[in-house]
XYZ file of C-alpha atoms in Angstrom:
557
model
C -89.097 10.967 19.570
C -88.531 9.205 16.093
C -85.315 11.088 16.159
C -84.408 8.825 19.264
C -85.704 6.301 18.718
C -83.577 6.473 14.954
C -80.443 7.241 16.991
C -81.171 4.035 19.110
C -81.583 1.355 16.250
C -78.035 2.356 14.971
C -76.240 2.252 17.876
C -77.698 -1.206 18.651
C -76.483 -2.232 14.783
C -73.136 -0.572 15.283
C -72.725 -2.705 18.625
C -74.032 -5.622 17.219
C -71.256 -4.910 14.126
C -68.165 -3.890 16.569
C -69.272 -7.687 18.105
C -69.205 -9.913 15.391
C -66.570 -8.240 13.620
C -64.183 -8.835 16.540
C -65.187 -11.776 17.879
C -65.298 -13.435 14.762
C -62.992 -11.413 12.353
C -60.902 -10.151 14.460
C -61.077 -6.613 13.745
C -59.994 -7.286 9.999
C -63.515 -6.407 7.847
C -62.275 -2.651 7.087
C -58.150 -4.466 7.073
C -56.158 -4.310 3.484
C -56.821 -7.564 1.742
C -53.556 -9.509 0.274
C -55.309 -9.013 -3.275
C -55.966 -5.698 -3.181
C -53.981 -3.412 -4.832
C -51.693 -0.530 -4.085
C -49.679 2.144 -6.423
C -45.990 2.736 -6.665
C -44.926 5.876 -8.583
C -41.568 5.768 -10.623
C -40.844 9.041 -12.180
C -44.663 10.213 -12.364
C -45.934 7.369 -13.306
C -47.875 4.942 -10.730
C -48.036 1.257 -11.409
C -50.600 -1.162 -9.070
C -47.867 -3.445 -7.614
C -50.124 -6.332 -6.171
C -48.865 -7.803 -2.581
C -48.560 -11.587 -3.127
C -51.291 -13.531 -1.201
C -51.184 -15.603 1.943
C -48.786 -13.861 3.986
C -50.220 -13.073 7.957
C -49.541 -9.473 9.086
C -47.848 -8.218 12.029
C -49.382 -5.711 13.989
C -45.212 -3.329 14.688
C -47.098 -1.613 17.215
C -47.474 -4.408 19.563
C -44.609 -5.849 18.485
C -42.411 -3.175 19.386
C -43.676 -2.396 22.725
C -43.453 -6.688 23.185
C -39.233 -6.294 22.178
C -38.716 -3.179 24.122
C -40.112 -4.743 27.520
C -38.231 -8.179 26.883
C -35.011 -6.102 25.628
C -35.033 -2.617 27.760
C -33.521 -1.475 24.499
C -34.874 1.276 22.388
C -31.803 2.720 20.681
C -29.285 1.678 18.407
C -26.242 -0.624 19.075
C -23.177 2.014 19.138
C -19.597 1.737 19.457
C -17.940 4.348 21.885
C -20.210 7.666 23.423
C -21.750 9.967 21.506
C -24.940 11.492 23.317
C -25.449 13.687 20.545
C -26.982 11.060 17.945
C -30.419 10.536 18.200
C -32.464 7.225 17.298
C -36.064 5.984 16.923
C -36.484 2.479 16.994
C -38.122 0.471 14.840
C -38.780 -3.522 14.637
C -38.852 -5.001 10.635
C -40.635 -7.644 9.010
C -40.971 -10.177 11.600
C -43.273 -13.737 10.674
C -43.068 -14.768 14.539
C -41.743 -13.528 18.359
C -38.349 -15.959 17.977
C -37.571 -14.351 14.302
C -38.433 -11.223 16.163
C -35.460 -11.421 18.779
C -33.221 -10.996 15.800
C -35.551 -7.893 14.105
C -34.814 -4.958 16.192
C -33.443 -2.061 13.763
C -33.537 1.331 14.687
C -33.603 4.902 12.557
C -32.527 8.282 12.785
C -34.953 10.395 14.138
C -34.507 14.516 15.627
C -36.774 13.976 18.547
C -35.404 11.662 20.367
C -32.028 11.075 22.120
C -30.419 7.456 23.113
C -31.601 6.091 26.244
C -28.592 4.017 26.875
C -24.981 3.207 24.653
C -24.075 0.060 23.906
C -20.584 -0.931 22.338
C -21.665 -4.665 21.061
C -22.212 -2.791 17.757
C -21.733 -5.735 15.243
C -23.498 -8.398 17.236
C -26.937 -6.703 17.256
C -26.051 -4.804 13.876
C -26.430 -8.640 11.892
C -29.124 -9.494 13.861
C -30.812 -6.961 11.646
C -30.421 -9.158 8.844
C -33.809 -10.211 7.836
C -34.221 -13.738 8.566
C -36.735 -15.118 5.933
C -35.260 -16.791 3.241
C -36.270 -17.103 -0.644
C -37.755 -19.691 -2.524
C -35.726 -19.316 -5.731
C -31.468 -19.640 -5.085
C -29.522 -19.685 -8.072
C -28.119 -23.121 -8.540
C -28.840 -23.171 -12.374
C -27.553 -20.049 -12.629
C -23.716 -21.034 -12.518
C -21.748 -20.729 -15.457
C -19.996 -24.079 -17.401
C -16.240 -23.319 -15.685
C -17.704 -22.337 -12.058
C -19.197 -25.476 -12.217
C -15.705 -27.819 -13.933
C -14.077 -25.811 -10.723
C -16.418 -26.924 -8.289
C -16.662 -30.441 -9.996
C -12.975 -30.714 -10.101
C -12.029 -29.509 -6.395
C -12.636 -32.255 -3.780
C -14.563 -30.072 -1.494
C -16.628 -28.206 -3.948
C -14.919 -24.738 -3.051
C -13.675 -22.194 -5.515
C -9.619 -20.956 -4.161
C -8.878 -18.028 -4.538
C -6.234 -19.121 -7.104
C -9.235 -20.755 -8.574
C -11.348 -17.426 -8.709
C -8.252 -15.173 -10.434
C -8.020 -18.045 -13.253
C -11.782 -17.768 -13.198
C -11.465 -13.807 -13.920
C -8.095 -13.847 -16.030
C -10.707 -16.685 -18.564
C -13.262 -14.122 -18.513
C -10.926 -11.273 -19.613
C -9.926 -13.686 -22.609
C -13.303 -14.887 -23.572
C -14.418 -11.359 -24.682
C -13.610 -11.561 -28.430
C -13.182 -7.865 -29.783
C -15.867 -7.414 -32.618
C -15.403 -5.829 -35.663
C -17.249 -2.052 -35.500
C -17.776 -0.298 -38.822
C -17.792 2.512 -36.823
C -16.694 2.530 -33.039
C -18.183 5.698 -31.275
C -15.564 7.701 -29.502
C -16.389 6.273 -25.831
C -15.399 2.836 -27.341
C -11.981 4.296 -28.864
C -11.889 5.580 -25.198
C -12.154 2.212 -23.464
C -10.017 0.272 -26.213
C -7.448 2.566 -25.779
C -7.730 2.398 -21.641
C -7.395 -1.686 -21.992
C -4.225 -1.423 -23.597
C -2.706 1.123 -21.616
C -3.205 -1.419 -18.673
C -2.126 -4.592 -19.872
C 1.003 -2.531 -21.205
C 1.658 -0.229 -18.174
C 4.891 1.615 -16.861
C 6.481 -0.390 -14.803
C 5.851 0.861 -11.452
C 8.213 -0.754 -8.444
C 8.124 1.843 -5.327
C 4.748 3.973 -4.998
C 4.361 5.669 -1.720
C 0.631 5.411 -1.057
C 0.690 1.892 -2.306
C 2.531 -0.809 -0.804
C 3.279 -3.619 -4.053
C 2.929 -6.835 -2.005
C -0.824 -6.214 -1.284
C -1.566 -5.951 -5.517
C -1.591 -8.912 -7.636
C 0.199 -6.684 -10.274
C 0.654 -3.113 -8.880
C 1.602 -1.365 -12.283
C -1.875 -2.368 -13.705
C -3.541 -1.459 -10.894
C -1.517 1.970 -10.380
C -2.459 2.730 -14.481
C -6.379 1.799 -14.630
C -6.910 3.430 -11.687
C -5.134 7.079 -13.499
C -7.333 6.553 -16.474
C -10.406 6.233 -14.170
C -9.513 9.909 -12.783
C -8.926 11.356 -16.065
C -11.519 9.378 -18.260
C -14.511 7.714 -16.810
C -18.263 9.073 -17.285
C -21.074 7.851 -15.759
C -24.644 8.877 -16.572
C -26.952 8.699 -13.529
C -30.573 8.263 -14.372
C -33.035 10.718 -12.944
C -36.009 9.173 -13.282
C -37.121 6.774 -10.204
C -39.345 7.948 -6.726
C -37.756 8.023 -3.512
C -38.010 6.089 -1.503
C -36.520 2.986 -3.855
C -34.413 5.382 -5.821
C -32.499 8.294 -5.113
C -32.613 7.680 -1.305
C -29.080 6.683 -0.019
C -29.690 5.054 3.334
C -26.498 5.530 5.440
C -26.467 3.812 8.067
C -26.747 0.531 9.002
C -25.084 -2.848 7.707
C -26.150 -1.720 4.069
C -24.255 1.232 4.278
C -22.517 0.964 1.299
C -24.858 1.109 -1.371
C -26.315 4.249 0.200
C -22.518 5.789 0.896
C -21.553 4.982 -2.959
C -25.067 7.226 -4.002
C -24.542 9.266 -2.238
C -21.126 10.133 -3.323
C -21.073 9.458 -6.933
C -24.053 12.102 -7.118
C -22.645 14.791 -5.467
C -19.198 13.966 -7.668
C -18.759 16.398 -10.334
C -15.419 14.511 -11.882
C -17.395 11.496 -12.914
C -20.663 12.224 -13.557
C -21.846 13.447 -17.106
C -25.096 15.196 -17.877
C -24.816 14.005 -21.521
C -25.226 10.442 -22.084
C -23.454 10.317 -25.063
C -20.229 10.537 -23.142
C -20.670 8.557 -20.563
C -18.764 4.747 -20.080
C -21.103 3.857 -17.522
C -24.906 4.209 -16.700
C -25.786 4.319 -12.920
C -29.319 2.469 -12.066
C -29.851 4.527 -9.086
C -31.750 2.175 -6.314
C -31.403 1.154 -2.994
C -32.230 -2.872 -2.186
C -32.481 -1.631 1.100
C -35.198 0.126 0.245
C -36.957 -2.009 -1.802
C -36.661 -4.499 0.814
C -38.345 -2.401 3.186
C -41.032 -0.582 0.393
C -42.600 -3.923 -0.864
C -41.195 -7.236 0.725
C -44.664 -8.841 2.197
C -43.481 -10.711 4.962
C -43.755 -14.479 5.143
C -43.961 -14.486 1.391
C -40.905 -15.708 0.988
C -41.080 -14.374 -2.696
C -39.630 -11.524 -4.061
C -41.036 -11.404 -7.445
C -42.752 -8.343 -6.623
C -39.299 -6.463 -5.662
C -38.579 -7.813 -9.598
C -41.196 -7.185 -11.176
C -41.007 -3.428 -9.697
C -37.166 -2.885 -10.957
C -38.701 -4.550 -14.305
C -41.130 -1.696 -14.878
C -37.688 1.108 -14.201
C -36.224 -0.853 -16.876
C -39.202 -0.931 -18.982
C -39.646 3.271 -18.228
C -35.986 4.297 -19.077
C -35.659 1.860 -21.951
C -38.643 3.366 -23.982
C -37.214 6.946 -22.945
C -33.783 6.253 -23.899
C -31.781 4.180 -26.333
C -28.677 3.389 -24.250
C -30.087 0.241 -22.442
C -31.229 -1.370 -25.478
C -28.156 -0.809 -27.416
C -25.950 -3.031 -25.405
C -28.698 -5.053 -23.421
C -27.575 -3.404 -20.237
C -23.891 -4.618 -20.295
C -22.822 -0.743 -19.895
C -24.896 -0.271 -16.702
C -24.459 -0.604 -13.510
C -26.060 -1.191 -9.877
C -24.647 -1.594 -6.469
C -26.703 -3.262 -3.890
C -26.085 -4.824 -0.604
C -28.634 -6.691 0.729
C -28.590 -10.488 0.859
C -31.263 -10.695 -1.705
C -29.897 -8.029 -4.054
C -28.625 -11.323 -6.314
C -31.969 -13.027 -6.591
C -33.631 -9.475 -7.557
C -31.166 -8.621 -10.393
C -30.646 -11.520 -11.696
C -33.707 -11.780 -14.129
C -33.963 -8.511 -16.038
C -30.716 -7.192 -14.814
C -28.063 -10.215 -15.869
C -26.328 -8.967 -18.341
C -25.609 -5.495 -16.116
C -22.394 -5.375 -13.804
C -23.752 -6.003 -10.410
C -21.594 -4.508 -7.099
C -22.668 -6.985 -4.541
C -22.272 -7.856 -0.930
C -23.613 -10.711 -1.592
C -20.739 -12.039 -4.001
C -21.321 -15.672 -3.990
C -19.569 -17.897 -6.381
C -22.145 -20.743 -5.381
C -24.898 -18.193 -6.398
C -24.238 -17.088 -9.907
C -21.266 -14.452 -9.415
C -20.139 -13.530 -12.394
C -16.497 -12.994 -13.046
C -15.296 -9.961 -14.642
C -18.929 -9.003 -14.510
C -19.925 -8.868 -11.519
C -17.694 -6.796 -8.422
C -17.478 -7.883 -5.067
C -18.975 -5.160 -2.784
C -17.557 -4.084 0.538
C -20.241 -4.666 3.465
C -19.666 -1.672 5.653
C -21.272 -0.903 9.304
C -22.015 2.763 9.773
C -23.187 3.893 13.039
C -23.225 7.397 13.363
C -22.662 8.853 9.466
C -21.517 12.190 10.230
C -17.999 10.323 11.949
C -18.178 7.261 9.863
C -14.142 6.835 11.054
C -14.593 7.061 14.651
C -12.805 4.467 16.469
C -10.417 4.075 13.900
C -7.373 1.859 14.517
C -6.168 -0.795 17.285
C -3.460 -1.989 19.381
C -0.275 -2.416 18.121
C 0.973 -6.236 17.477
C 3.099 -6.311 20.508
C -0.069 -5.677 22.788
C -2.770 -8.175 21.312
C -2.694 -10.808 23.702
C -5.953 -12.377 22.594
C -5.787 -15.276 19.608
C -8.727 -15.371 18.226
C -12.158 -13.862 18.695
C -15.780 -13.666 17.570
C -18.801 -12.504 18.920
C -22.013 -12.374 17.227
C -25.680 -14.002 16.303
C -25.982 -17.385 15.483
C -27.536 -16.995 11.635
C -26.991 -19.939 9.310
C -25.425 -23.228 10.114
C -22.149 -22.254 10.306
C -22.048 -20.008 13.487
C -23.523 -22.485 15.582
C -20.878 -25.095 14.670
C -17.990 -22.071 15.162
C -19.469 -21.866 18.736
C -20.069 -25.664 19.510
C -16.497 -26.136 18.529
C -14.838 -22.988 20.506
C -17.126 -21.300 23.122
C -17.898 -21.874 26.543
C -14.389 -21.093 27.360
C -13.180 -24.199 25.888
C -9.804 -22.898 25.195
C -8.662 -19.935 26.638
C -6.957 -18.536 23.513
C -10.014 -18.458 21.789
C -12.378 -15.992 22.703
C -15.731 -16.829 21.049
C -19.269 -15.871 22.045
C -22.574 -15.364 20.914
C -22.890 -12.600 23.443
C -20.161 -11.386 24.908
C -20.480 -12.471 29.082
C -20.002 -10.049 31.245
C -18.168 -10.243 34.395
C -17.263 -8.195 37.769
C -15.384 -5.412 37.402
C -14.828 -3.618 33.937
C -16.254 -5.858 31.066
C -14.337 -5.576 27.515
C -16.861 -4.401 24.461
C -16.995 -5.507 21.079
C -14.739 -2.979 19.961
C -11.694 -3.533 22.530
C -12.004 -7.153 21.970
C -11.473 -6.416 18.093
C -8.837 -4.043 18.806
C -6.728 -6.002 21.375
C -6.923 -9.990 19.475
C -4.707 -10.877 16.495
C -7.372 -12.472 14.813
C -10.723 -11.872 14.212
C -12.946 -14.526 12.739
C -15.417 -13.632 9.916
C -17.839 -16.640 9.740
C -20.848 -16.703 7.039
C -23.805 -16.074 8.631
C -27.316 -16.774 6.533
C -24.619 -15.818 3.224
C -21.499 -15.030 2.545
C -20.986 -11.900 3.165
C -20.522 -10.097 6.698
C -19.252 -6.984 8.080
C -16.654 -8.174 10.030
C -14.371 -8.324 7.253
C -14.001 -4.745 6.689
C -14.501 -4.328 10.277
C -11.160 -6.586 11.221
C -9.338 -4.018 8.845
C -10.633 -0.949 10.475
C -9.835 -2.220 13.736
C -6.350 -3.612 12.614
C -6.643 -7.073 13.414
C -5.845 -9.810 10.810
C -9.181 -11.185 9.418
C -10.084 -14.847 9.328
C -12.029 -15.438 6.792
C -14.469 -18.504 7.256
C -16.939 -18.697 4.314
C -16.820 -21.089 1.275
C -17.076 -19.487 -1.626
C -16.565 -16.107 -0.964
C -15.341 -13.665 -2.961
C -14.000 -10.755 -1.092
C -14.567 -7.072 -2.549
C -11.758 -5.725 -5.060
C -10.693 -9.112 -6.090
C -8.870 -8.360 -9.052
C -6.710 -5.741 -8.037
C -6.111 -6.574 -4.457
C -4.423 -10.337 -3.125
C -6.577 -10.563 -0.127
C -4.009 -13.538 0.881
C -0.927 -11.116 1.366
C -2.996 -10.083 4.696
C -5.929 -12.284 5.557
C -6.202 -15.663 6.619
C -8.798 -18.199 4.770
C -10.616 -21.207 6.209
C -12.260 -23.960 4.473
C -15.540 -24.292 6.871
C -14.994 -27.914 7.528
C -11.692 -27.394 8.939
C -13.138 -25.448 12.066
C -12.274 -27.921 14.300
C -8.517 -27.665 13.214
C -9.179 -23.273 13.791
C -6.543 -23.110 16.550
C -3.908 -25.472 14.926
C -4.089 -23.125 11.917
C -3.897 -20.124 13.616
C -0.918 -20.622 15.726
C 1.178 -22.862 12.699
C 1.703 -18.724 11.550
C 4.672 -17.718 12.923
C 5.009 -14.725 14.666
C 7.464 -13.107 11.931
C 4.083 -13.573 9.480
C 1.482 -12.853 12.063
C 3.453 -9.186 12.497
C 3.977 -8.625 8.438
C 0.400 -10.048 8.259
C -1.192 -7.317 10.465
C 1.087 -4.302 8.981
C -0.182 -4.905 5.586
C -3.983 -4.805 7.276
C -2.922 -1.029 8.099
C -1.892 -0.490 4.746
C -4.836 -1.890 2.895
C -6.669 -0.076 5.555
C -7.187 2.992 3.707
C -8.983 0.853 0.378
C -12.047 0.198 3.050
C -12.690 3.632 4.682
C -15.176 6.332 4.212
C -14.563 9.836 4.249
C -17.140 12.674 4.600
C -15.311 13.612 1.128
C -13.767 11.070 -0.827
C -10.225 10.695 -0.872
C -7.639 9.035 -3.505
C -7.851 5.126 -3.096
C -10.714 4.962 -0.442
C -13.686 2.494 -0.570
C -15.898 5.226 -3.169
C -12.885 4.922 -5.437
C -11.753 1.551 -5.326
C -15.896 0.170 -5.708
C -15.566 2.670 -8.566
C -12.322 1.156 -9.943
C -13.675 -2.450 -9.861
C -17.093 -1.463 -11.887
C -14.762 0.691 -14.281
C -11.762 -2.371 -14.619
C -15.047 -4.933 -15.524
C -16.079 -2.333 -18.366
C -12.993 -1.973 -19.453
C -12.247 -5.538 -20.282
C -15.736 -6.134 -21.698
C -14.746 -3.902 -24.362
């Protein structure tokens, strides 16, 4: 009986609890708090990383099953058929339901197959982006002749004329010190430098065609020496899933491509790191993104403060980072924040970014210009390849994708609707009876394709214009497009200031046809520079990002 009536007291206290805890909490008593702690482990050691306070949390479960009934959509944006690639899907860091409609991402997973292919690849593909922006930009960050440029030009954009002067200054600001006694990897990279600027004179090549290289014998030379003399040192220490986790697929792709293959390489990498030229920081800002970004922060200093405690681990292990302050290291990262992360601790390293902002504190001859790449199905990353020859792109202009930033909405104000029937621009492409055209035909079958800025700079389309043939249109002030100092991006791509818009068309068709056609055969021919292989290949997009981190070392000698 006392046994009962025992039994009955609690479960009137764990009713009465259950109550007041939802109706009043709800449901949160036993929930995480903001100030509580939790551990992140790099290398065997763990660290308390607190999440920064004040940021509401979003139940994904609800949220999920809320997208997939608006959407119908539980599998990833694909372009062609291939039933064979299987998808979960997953919704990101999402503050509210309208930054939600632009959240849906999706990840491999064995156990389940796609419901339904879609072709609009790149339009849902940026809508991945995450939308929240970051307190801190890098304004005060620009160095004394970015900002006489930006002074001196009327419309407070750095040329791409501008940007080469810009790189050539930094190549002649680097005074050669006096060594008592230069170590054998300096002799190494002294020697390189003058090799280049004093190269064989090179006038036919048959992989490389001259007009696309701002000086090809240079180019032809460093890039030999990289094959036959670079070392890198890759540091092993770092957890997954920050380091040592290439994520390959995606609009990130690159930074988990380039990991993937400069690990497996056996040419470049060094196990002693006495030899080595270069030192690898081995992290994903995907990754770290997605470990320890608390949503609706809107901060990122724990994502720093994390890569400050790597630096702090490998710099009490090893002597390498202290003796040049970093300058010999390296990190290639591809998210939109990647900048604002590194900037702090990791300034003085040279920083591969998709994110290559001159506005933002891009360094020249420091800093490289990374390739944003779209992978959809990594085991065929070149599926698709190619487009319609000249004589069968019928189609001016075209874009189609999410409105992010201010720029996109202006593009589509000023062109869409069907305003002009040259100028195919949507925010989703409409469909229509009969057979509608995808994303990729559209690509495939227009002359140009226009690469606005979305939320930054950077954006796949460029490199997706170039695998698809068509001449890219590059819209975005202050952009520095990837291999910069080897390639002349204006031998095959067209550039537009972003107030000019409105004048879009009248640019467009000023090229004559006789350019337009010598235009889009050099895209096929720089093709190659932007493609990756299952196994690298001379001159793809693994070599050339190598080539531009190796050039920058090679001049900071």
């Amino acid at each position: 009986m006392k046994l009962l009536r025992f039994a009955g007291v609690v479960f009137i206290f764990i009713s009465a609890f259950q109550f007041v805890n939802i109706r009043y909490y709800g449901g949160d008593i036993f929930s995480l708090s903001s100030q509580d702690e939790f551990l992140v482990s790099i290398h065997g050691n763990t660290e308390p990383i607190r999440p920064l306070s004040g940021p509401e949390r979003v139940n994904i479960s609800s949220l999920r099953a809320t997208e997939e009934e608006r959407t119908g959509l539980e599998e990833d944006y694909v372009t062609g058929n291939d039933t064979n690639v299987s998808v979960q899907s997953h919704v990101e860091d999402a503050k509210d339901k309208e930054a939600l409609d632009s959240l849906l991402e999706t990840r491999s997973s064995s156990n389940e197959s796609y419901v339904d292919i879609v072709e609009d690849a790149d339009t849902v593909n940026e809508n991945n982006r995450n939308v929240e922006t970051l307190e801190n930009r890098a304004d005060d960050n620009l160095s004394a002749e970015v900002k006489r440029v930006m002074n001196v030009s009327n419309s407070g954009v750095v040329s791409i004329a501008e940007m080469m002067s810009l790189l050539h200054q930094s190549r002649t600001s680097h005074v050669l010190s006096k060594m008592k006694r230069p170590s054998a990897v300096d002799q190494e990279l002294l020697y390189a430098r003058t090799q280049i600027e004093n190269p064989p004179v090179v006038k036919n090549d048959p992989l490389l065609h001259g007009p696309l290289y701002w000086n090809l014998s240079m180019f032809k030379r460093s890039y030999e020496l990289m094959e036959t003399k670079l070392k890198i040192y890759v540091y092993r220490e770092g957890k997954r899933p920050v380091f040592h986790k290439p994520v390959l697929k995606g609009i990130y792709a690159s930074e988990g491509w380039f990991m993937k293959q400069l690990k497996a390489n056996k040419t470049f990498v060094t196990k002693n790191p006495r030899r080595a030229h270069l030192f690898y920081l081995p992290f994903s800002s995907k990754m770290l993104e997605d470990t320890l970004y608390v949503p609706g922060s809107h901060s990122d200093k724990n994502l720093v403060k994390f890569l400050k405690s790597y630096l702090d681990l490998i710099s009490s292990k090893y002597h390498f980072w202290n003796k040049t302050g970093g300058s010999d290291h390296f990190l290639v990262s591809c998210h939109d924040w990647a900048p604002s992360e590194t900037r702090q601790y990791m300034a003085n390293c040279i920083r591969a970014l998709c994110n290559s902002d001159v506005s933002e504190g891009f360094v020249f001859g420091k800093d490289v210009a990374l390739p944003e790449t779209t992978i959809l199905v990594p085991r065929r990353p070149l599926r698709a390849l190619g487009g319609k020859p000249s004589s069968q792109r019928h189609i001016l202009a075209f874009f189609a994708g999410g409105m992010h930033g201010y720029l996109r909405p202006l593009l589509l104000q000023t062109w869409g609707g069907n305003r002009d029937p040259d100028m195919k621009i949507f925010s989703e492409i409409p469909k229509t009876k009969g057979k509608n055209k995808s994303y990729m035909e559209y690509m495939k079958s227009s002359k140009y394709c226009i690469c606005p800025k979305g939320h930054e700079v950077n954006s796949p389309r460029v490199v997706e214009a170039l695998f698809y043939e068509c001449v890219p249109v590059i819209i975005s002030d202050n952009f520095v497009p990837p291999f910069l100092e080897v390639i002349n991006w204006e031998s095959f791509a067209v550039f537009v200031l972003e107030k000019d818009i409105p004048d879009l068309k009248n640019t467009l068709v000023s090229i004559t046809e006789e350019r337009y056609r010598e235009m889009q055969m050099r895209v096929k021919m720089v093709q190659k520079h932007f493609l990756w292989h299952s196994k690298p290949e001379r001159f793809d997009i693994f070599h050339m990002i190598l080539h531009s981190i190796w050039y920058n070392r090679v001049f900071q000698t």
